[in-house]
Structure formats: structure tokens, C-alpha cells
Amino acid sequence: MNGAADGPVAEGSGGSLPRASAAARSNTAPGRITDGAPLVGRRDALLAFNQALDASGAPAFQFLVLIGEPGAGKTRLLGELTRQAAGRELTTLVGRAAEFEQELPFGVVVDALDDQVESSLAGLAERLGAETSALLGTVLPALRTPGQDRETGPRSDQADRTGQTGPGSDLTSRLRVYRAMRRLLEDLASQDGLVLILDDLHWADSASVELLDHLVRHPPRGRVLIAIAYRPAQASPRLAALLGSAGAHGSEVSVGPLNLTEAQELLGPKMSRSRCQTLHETSGGNPFYLEALARMEQQDRPAQGSSDDGELPPDVLTALRLELSGLSKASQRVAQGAAVVALEFEPTLVAVAAEMDEGEAREALNDLTARDIVRPASAGRLQFRHPLVRRAAYDCAAPAWLLGAHARVAAHLAEVGAPATLRAHHVERSAPFGDQAATATLITAARDTAAQAPATAAHWLEVALRIMPVTSPGPNESPDEIPDRQLELLLEIAKLRAVSGQLIEGREAALEALRRLPPADYAKRALAARFCALMERQLDRPAEARSVLLGELRRIPDPQSAAAVPLRVRLIAESLMRGDIPAAQAVLDLMPERSDSLPPSITLAIAALRPLPAFALGRIDAAARFIEAAGQLVAVAPDDDLADWLDAIAWLCWTETVMGRYASALAHFDRAIAIARRTGQGYIISNLLAGQAQVLIMFGRLEEASWAAEEAAEVARMLGSGHQLVFALAQQCLAASWSGEDQVAVRLGEDAVRTGENNGEWSGTHAHYALAVALINAGRREAGRSAMAEVCGGSNRPRLDRRSFLRACEVMAGLEADTGNPADADRWADRAARVSYPGQEATARLARAHATREAEPKAAAAAATEAAQLFDSTGQVIDAGRARLCAGQSHAAAGDKDQARVELAAAARTFAECGARSLQAATAHQARKAGVRVGARGRAKGSGSPPPFGLTRRELEVVRLVGEGYSNQQMAESLHLSPRTIETHLSHIFAKLNVTSRTGILKVFSERD
């Protein structure tokens, strides 16, 4: 038939985790996705399939989306795509999401991939590497090693010192899993290409959708086509946005109703035209409804379909239930037991659910198979003919019986040692209030999945909270300990909802904790209020955040008490975020610099917040003194103290950055990021990564900066935090701009400006600055001049922070000098001189060099050379190169070609090493204009040939260490890079050499030698 409707499939059965359901190449299992009947109509879909398959063979990643209402025929069309892909000898993997197991993380992905991975184990781990295989083992059972669980982050059963209990839900660990998944797809596609088909994604768990979102924005390399299908009315916003994220790689097929002619073709010549027309009108052209109604009319078995009671006509549901009612009592009970287990199931577990002898259950299953209620699947399993049949069987069972069946399955899985994550689905549906064992199972399952699927973990904790018993305390417990346990769970739920991007739910959980806490429990209320304010801030609701903090402060009788201080510290951070420096300073003035009565973490937080207000108010010496004092405290503080107040530490890092203390800032950013990952404080990771990216740009480590900024944006999107996304996009824009990726940089800058429009905060202003820089670097000088002048405030007060304003003045001085406007260049240089401050003198000197380059070239050369030396002293590599470029231009203007050649060659070398391609090209242009030669790629002539295969020198170093057998971690230590950067270099090397493993790298270089 044309329109086998769409529905859930099993994600697991028995005591095992979900299994993949597809085979490779011509051995794909189209029976899983279509009944093989002739296809009616759908020429547009078939054309789209051919185009997508052709494009993926280019090779170019393709993303194909099928959308349509239940019964429209999406599943049938995916079966056609399966056959077309098999005809091209492409590896084709199929998975389907399940309605009843939406809490199981990565269910649809495991369904598609696990069998194929298991059959490819030989050599797979070697090709992927141990680290990638271990990450994949947290998701795919086939790669799980003995004793390995699903948790990728550290666990702690004790409340951390922020009052947030449970394991850290490390957002970046999920990103590492997603990158490992992308690497796996590239490996599976390396031989013949890969088609990954995922059906019924409107039922997919949030982790699977998040993975797809990552893949479409960071496509796998090679011949990879991902095709998905879902119902638009039931799709989550993130799922519906996938096509837009795919850009030029994506295409959509809308699977609509059949027209009358197609309906007649589907129903066949025995159906009269008038009856066809009636059925067509009744069904609305929906293929499944059409055929189901026709079969019902003929008193035949109803068509396959899927939906819940609210989506299908009553006649269709009645037909399915009538079909099941014709079974024997034993077969009915077994069908219902199988529906409890999964769409795809093992007979043993069905017997447990049905409370029958296994022999009787198998006999009943044979009857169900003969009646086409169930069909053979893979590896000794059976499956329902279609998800709707399972839904009908489940709905036909008595509610009390279902409770018992789920309880029996949960108990059996516990007996055979199945993980809590597999049992939680059944425990949730059967546990009575007060069941302590069930509560423990749900909490364990939540903590095992928190790092990768925090939304699922939060759901299970919410169920645990609902059934958690309130009993008498144990022998070593206080009378209040049970309620405390509930409040701890509530705060953990708030944290998980927040890090999963469900900030509203996180805020509501924190507010609920405030409602439950006694009015006089000031300390715990302060913790809950602080967390609530954090969520309000992430939701871009600064007024509400401030209101929560002030409301709790008014409750506390003594404003100087230990409970009040954390709220005041959070108020300082809120004031800094919205740029209200006087308000922040006013609160700080009430705080002692040191107090033995305060916890060390609070003392540290206050010290970390002091420098920025002092700097912003022009008290530069005081700011420097505060930075020194805070740095000393941070150096000796244990990680736990820093973990309590990472948002305050972030402000210290930013202040060190604006004051030119880049090495210290980067060290503190690195430490804070590591702590945030370890403790699962996802709300702050984006902010820290964006700051890290900014410093890395200063150091000329553009590739690492781009990686950090990209990760910052990814985390901000996961959180749904607008202001964090704005700043992350701005750093991505700047990294891309200085790397010479002009179109990408402008697009990112425009995205940042659009996202931060009218947010009234520093991040929005910085987005305008980043876009202006990108426009100027891209050669769109008029647009860039206008944008930069606007953000600099014209004759009014600058909208930028002092450091950014100083840099903007220097950029504008250079722009005006390049376009022949020396008077304007001089005015910008004057403004730079007026706002310059210790630690940033080099920027003002470079601005003056731009302004005097034509009129006084010798003085300009001297100023630019001095600026380059100052930039060198603080590690600002790109700015040092730009200063040497200016010095070279000035020497050329003064007629000193020898010195011009020296400065321009040094600038070219700097830009080549950084990967600043546009600046490198600009340097070569200036050298030609001045009539001097600087050698290829900025190297002096005779300095050696470039690395082979288009590799960079850093990538060549990595290749050398690969040959010496270094691990990723050893390479990172040897080259003073992060393991993440090593992974990036290796992926680039694989692409340039067209290999998929370290062995391939060695083979290529062996053949070359």
C-alpha cells in the first residue's frame, strides 16, 4: 500500500539495551519500513531521493526531511529510499523512534547503528581510536566494554557546595559524544557511502534530536545522507528547526494527501468510482485512512497505521480493536504483554509480562504471527506488524493489569541485572507511592543518564519525587532529613532542567523549592534564590533575577548575616552584567575585603568581583591591586571553593583580559572551564569558553579560538540562553574574521547582532563591534565604518567597554589612513590616546602610527615598531603582526625598502603561523605595492618548502608524533595544546590525506618517502 502510517518501534527488549535494526548495503531490511506494495504517486519525493543520493555521492553531506500527517505514507517512502540506496550499493541503516520509550536517551540512534557497529567491530576501535570508542560505548551497547556504564562525567551522591545535588551534567561531554558519533558515521561511510534513515522522530528523545542538530550544523565528511521523517504537528521546535540549520545541505519532501486519481489507483479496479470518491472524501486523501476504511468496509483486516486515539477516525481504531478481539484469551493476553515490553521483543520477557508459562506464551506468539499481528524480527525477536497495532493492544488492556505487567517486567529486569536506565521506563509506570526501591531505581537511572540526557534524567527524578515516601527518620537521621532529601532532589531537577536547555522548568523547580522551604530557613532559601536568579538571568530576565534576590534579602533580619552575603554577591554580578557599575560598587563597599567569619568561597567570590568595578570607574591602580589579591586567593584555593562561585571567577578572568593580563586570564579560564565540566555547571561554561576564545584570538591561536567559540555557542543553544549565545557568536565572528573567512565572519556577526538586538547589555554592544570588524576586514569598508562609528557613539558616550573602544579607535584609524583620510585617522588616534590605560598602551601607539603613516612615515615606523614590541611582550601575536605590517608600510613610504622587507617578512611569517589568511594576503599586497619581496608564504627565500599535502606546520608536527606512537594526550602535553585541539588537527589531517585512521596517515607518508 502507499501509506503505511508512522509509529513507534522498540528501543529494547528483554534484559538488553536497544538493538539496531538495519543491515548493510543490499542486506538492508526493508520489511522493517515498508510492506513492499507498489508505490502510488509521489513523483516529487522520488525525484528528491535521486537528487539527494546523487549529491551525497559528490561527496557532499545531504539532509533529507519528510514531513506529513499520520498515515500520509512517510514510512512507505522511506522504504523506497532504502531500496534506491541498496541499488546503489550504499550502506543503509534504519532506525525508528518509539512512542512509549521516549525517555530512553539516543533510542532511535541505537536502533539504527548498534547492529552495524557490532558487525564492524573488527578494526573499528583501531580506526576510531580508544578515546572515541570509549565515548561511543556510553551510547552504543556494541562498543561498551565490561564494567563500563553510561555515565561520562563524575558522580557524587552528596550535595555539592552550591546546594545542587547529584552528578554533574556536563554539556561538553555530550558534545564530545556527538563528535564521536560524527566520526563513526564518517567511518561507516568511508567505503561505499552511508544512508542513515530515522523514522518517527516526533517521538524521538531530546538527546537524539540534539545529536541531529549537531550533525546538520557540523556535517560528517564523505558520502553521507541522513533522511528523517516526522509529523509536523507533534514535532518539537528543535526538531522542526533542523532543516533550517542544514542550510544548502538540506531539502524537504512534504508528504501530502493523495488526489482522487491516485486514490483510485491505490484502491484498485474492483472499487467503484463513486465509492472511491466517497472514501477519498472521508479519508481526506490520507493513504492509511483510505485503505483502512476500505478494508473495514470489506470486513478485512485493517490497514497498518499509527496514532493515538485523538488522531485516527473512530472507525479505524474500532477496526484494530476488533481484529485483536478475535484472538483467543491467551493470545490477547500475550499481545498485551508484548505491548508492555516493546514494539520489538523477546518471548521470555513477554511471558513475564503476561504472567504465563514461556511455552504457553510462545504458542500464543505463533498464533499472533499466523494472524500477522506480529512478525519475525532479528536475533530471535518478534515485532508488531505496525506500531498502531501495539498501541491498540496496549489500550485494550485493563489499567490495573498494565500496572502489574510493568511491575513484573521491572522486577525481572532487576533480577537479571539490567541497568536502571532500562528498568526505569517500567518502574515509572508501576511503582506505587512510597516504594523506596522504585525511588532508588529512578534516581540511579537519572544520575546514570544526567551527563548525556539531562532532560530524561530530570523526568525520572520528578517521578521519583512524586513517589518518594515520607517516613520516620532512621536511627542516624534527624526528623527533618526526609523533607531535606526531597528538597535536594528538587534542586537537582532544577539544575538538570537548566543544563538541558529547559530554563523555564529549572526556574519553576527552584521557585518550588523556595515555596517549600520554611521562611526562617535563610541559608537554604538563599541557595534556592541564588539558583533561581541564575535561571532568570539565563532566560534574559535580569529584572526578575534582581527581584528574586532583593525579595529574599528583605526576608533576612540581619543584612550582614552569612545567609545574606551570597545574595549580595549575586546582586553584584547582576549589576555588572547590565553595566550598572555604580550599583555593583555600592554593594561591594558594604563588603569587607577579608573576614574570618565568611566561608573561604565567599571571600574568594568577593575578591574576584572587586577588580572590574574599580577598572570601569577609572581606578586602574586599585583594579590592579585587586587583581593581584584575587589571583593570590585563586592560586591557593581548592577547586571546590572555586566551584561554588564560578560566575564570580569569570568576572575576574574578564577583568584580567581587559587589563592586558592575558596569560593569567587564560590560565584562570582554563581552570574554571575544567571545574565547570567536572561539576556539571553548564550554565557558566558558555561564558567561560567565549572568554577563553577571546584570549586565544589575542594569542593568535585562531583554530583553537574558533573551536572554543563554536563550543560556547553550542552550549548556549542547548541552554536556550540568548545573552550567552550573543557573545559566543561574536567571538566566532572575530575568530573567523581574523582567519580570513570573511563571508562566514559577516554571517556570524549578523547572527550575533540579530540575537542580541535590544538586549540592553554589554553582549549586544560587543556583537555590533564584532560585526563592524568583520565588515572592515572583508573589504566592505563603508558598511564597516558606519557600523563602528555607531557603536563608538559618535560624539556621545561610547557604547563599548573601555578596552573594546580603544581597539575600535585603532581599527578606525587604520581604516581612515588606508582610504586616504589622514585628518579622520588623526581624530581616531587622539581618541585612542585619551582612553589608553596601563597594559593597553600598544594599541594607542599603533593607532598613532596609522594616523602618521603618510605624513611622517619615519615617526610612524618607530611608533609601529614600539607597538609591535609591546604586543610581543604580552603575547598578542596578531596585533604584533599588524603593527609590523604598519611598520613595513611606513618604512616603504619613507623609502627604506630594506627595513620594509624585514618588517613585512616578519608580519607575513606571523600571519602564516596563525592562519590569518587575509592579513597574510594583505601583507603580500603591501610588499608588491612597495616593490619588495618577502618570499613565499611569508618566509625568507630558502627557508624551506611548505609542508606536503596542504598540511600546516602544526599539523605536520602532529603527523610526526603519530609516527612516534604518541597518544592524543601525549601529543597535547608535548605541543602544549588541549586534547580537543589535537582531535581537531587529526580530523583536518584525515580530510587532507583522504584517510580515516592513524594507520592511513602513516601509509600515506610511507608511500611518499
PDB file of C-alpha atoms in Angstrom, residues 149 151-157 166-170 173 176 447-448 450-451 495 674-680:
ATOM      1  CA  ASP A 149      28.397   2.360  32.388  1.00  0.00           C
ATOM      2  CA  GLU A 151      27.967   7.907  32.654  1.00  0.00           C
ATOM      3  CA  THR A 152      30.666  10.086  31.156  1.00  0.00           C
ATOM      4  CA  GLY A 153      31.033  12.575  33.930  1.00  0.00           C
ATOM      5  CA  PRO A 154      31.947  12.233  37.591  1.00  0.00           C
ATOM      6  CA  ARG A 155      29.304  11.264  40.087  1.00  0.00           C
ATOM      7  CA  SER A 156      28.709  12.366  43.589  1.00  0.00           C
ATOM      8  CA  ASP A 157      25.872  11.277  45.794  1.00  0.00           C
ATOM      9  CA  GLY A 166      23.767  14.642  42.145  1.00  0.00           C
ATOM     10  CA  PRO A 167      26.135  14.208  39.259  1.00  0.00           C
ATOM     11  CA  GLY A 168      27.439  16.952  37.031  1.00  0.00           C
ATOM     12  CA  SER A 169      25.508  17.168  33.795  1.00  0.00           C
ATOM     13  CA  ASP A 170      28.481  18.110  31.669  1.00  0.00           C
ATOM     14  CA  SER A 173      30.717  15.716  27.434  1.00  0.00           C
ATOM     15  CA  ARG A 176      32.260  15.062  22.697  1.00  0.00           C
ATOM     16  CA  ARG A 447      22.154  10.008  37.564  1.00  0.00           C
ATOM     17  CA  ASP A 448      23.412   7.477  35.020  1.00  0.00           C
ATOM     18  CA  ALA A 450      22.358  13.028  33.501  1.00  0.00           C
ATOM     19  CA  ALA A 451      25.593  13.797  31.660  1.00  0.00           C
ATOM     20  CA  LYS A 495      19.803  22.063  37.680  1.00  0.00           C
ATOM     21  CA  ALA A 674      37.727  22.286  33.821  1.00  0.00           C
ATOM     22  CA  ILE A 675      35.920  22.778  37.136  1.00  0.00           C
ATOM     23  CA  ALA A 676      32.645  23.659  35.415  1.00  0.00           C
ATOM     24  CA  ARG A 677      32.831  20.496  33.346  1.00  0.00           C
ATOM     25  CA  ARG A 678      33.671  18.341  36.311  1.00  0.00           C
ATOM     26  CA  THR A 679      30.877  19.734  38.445  1.00  0.00           C
ATOM     27  CA  GLY A 680      28.300  19.947  35.658  1.00  0.00           C
TER      28      GLY A 680
END
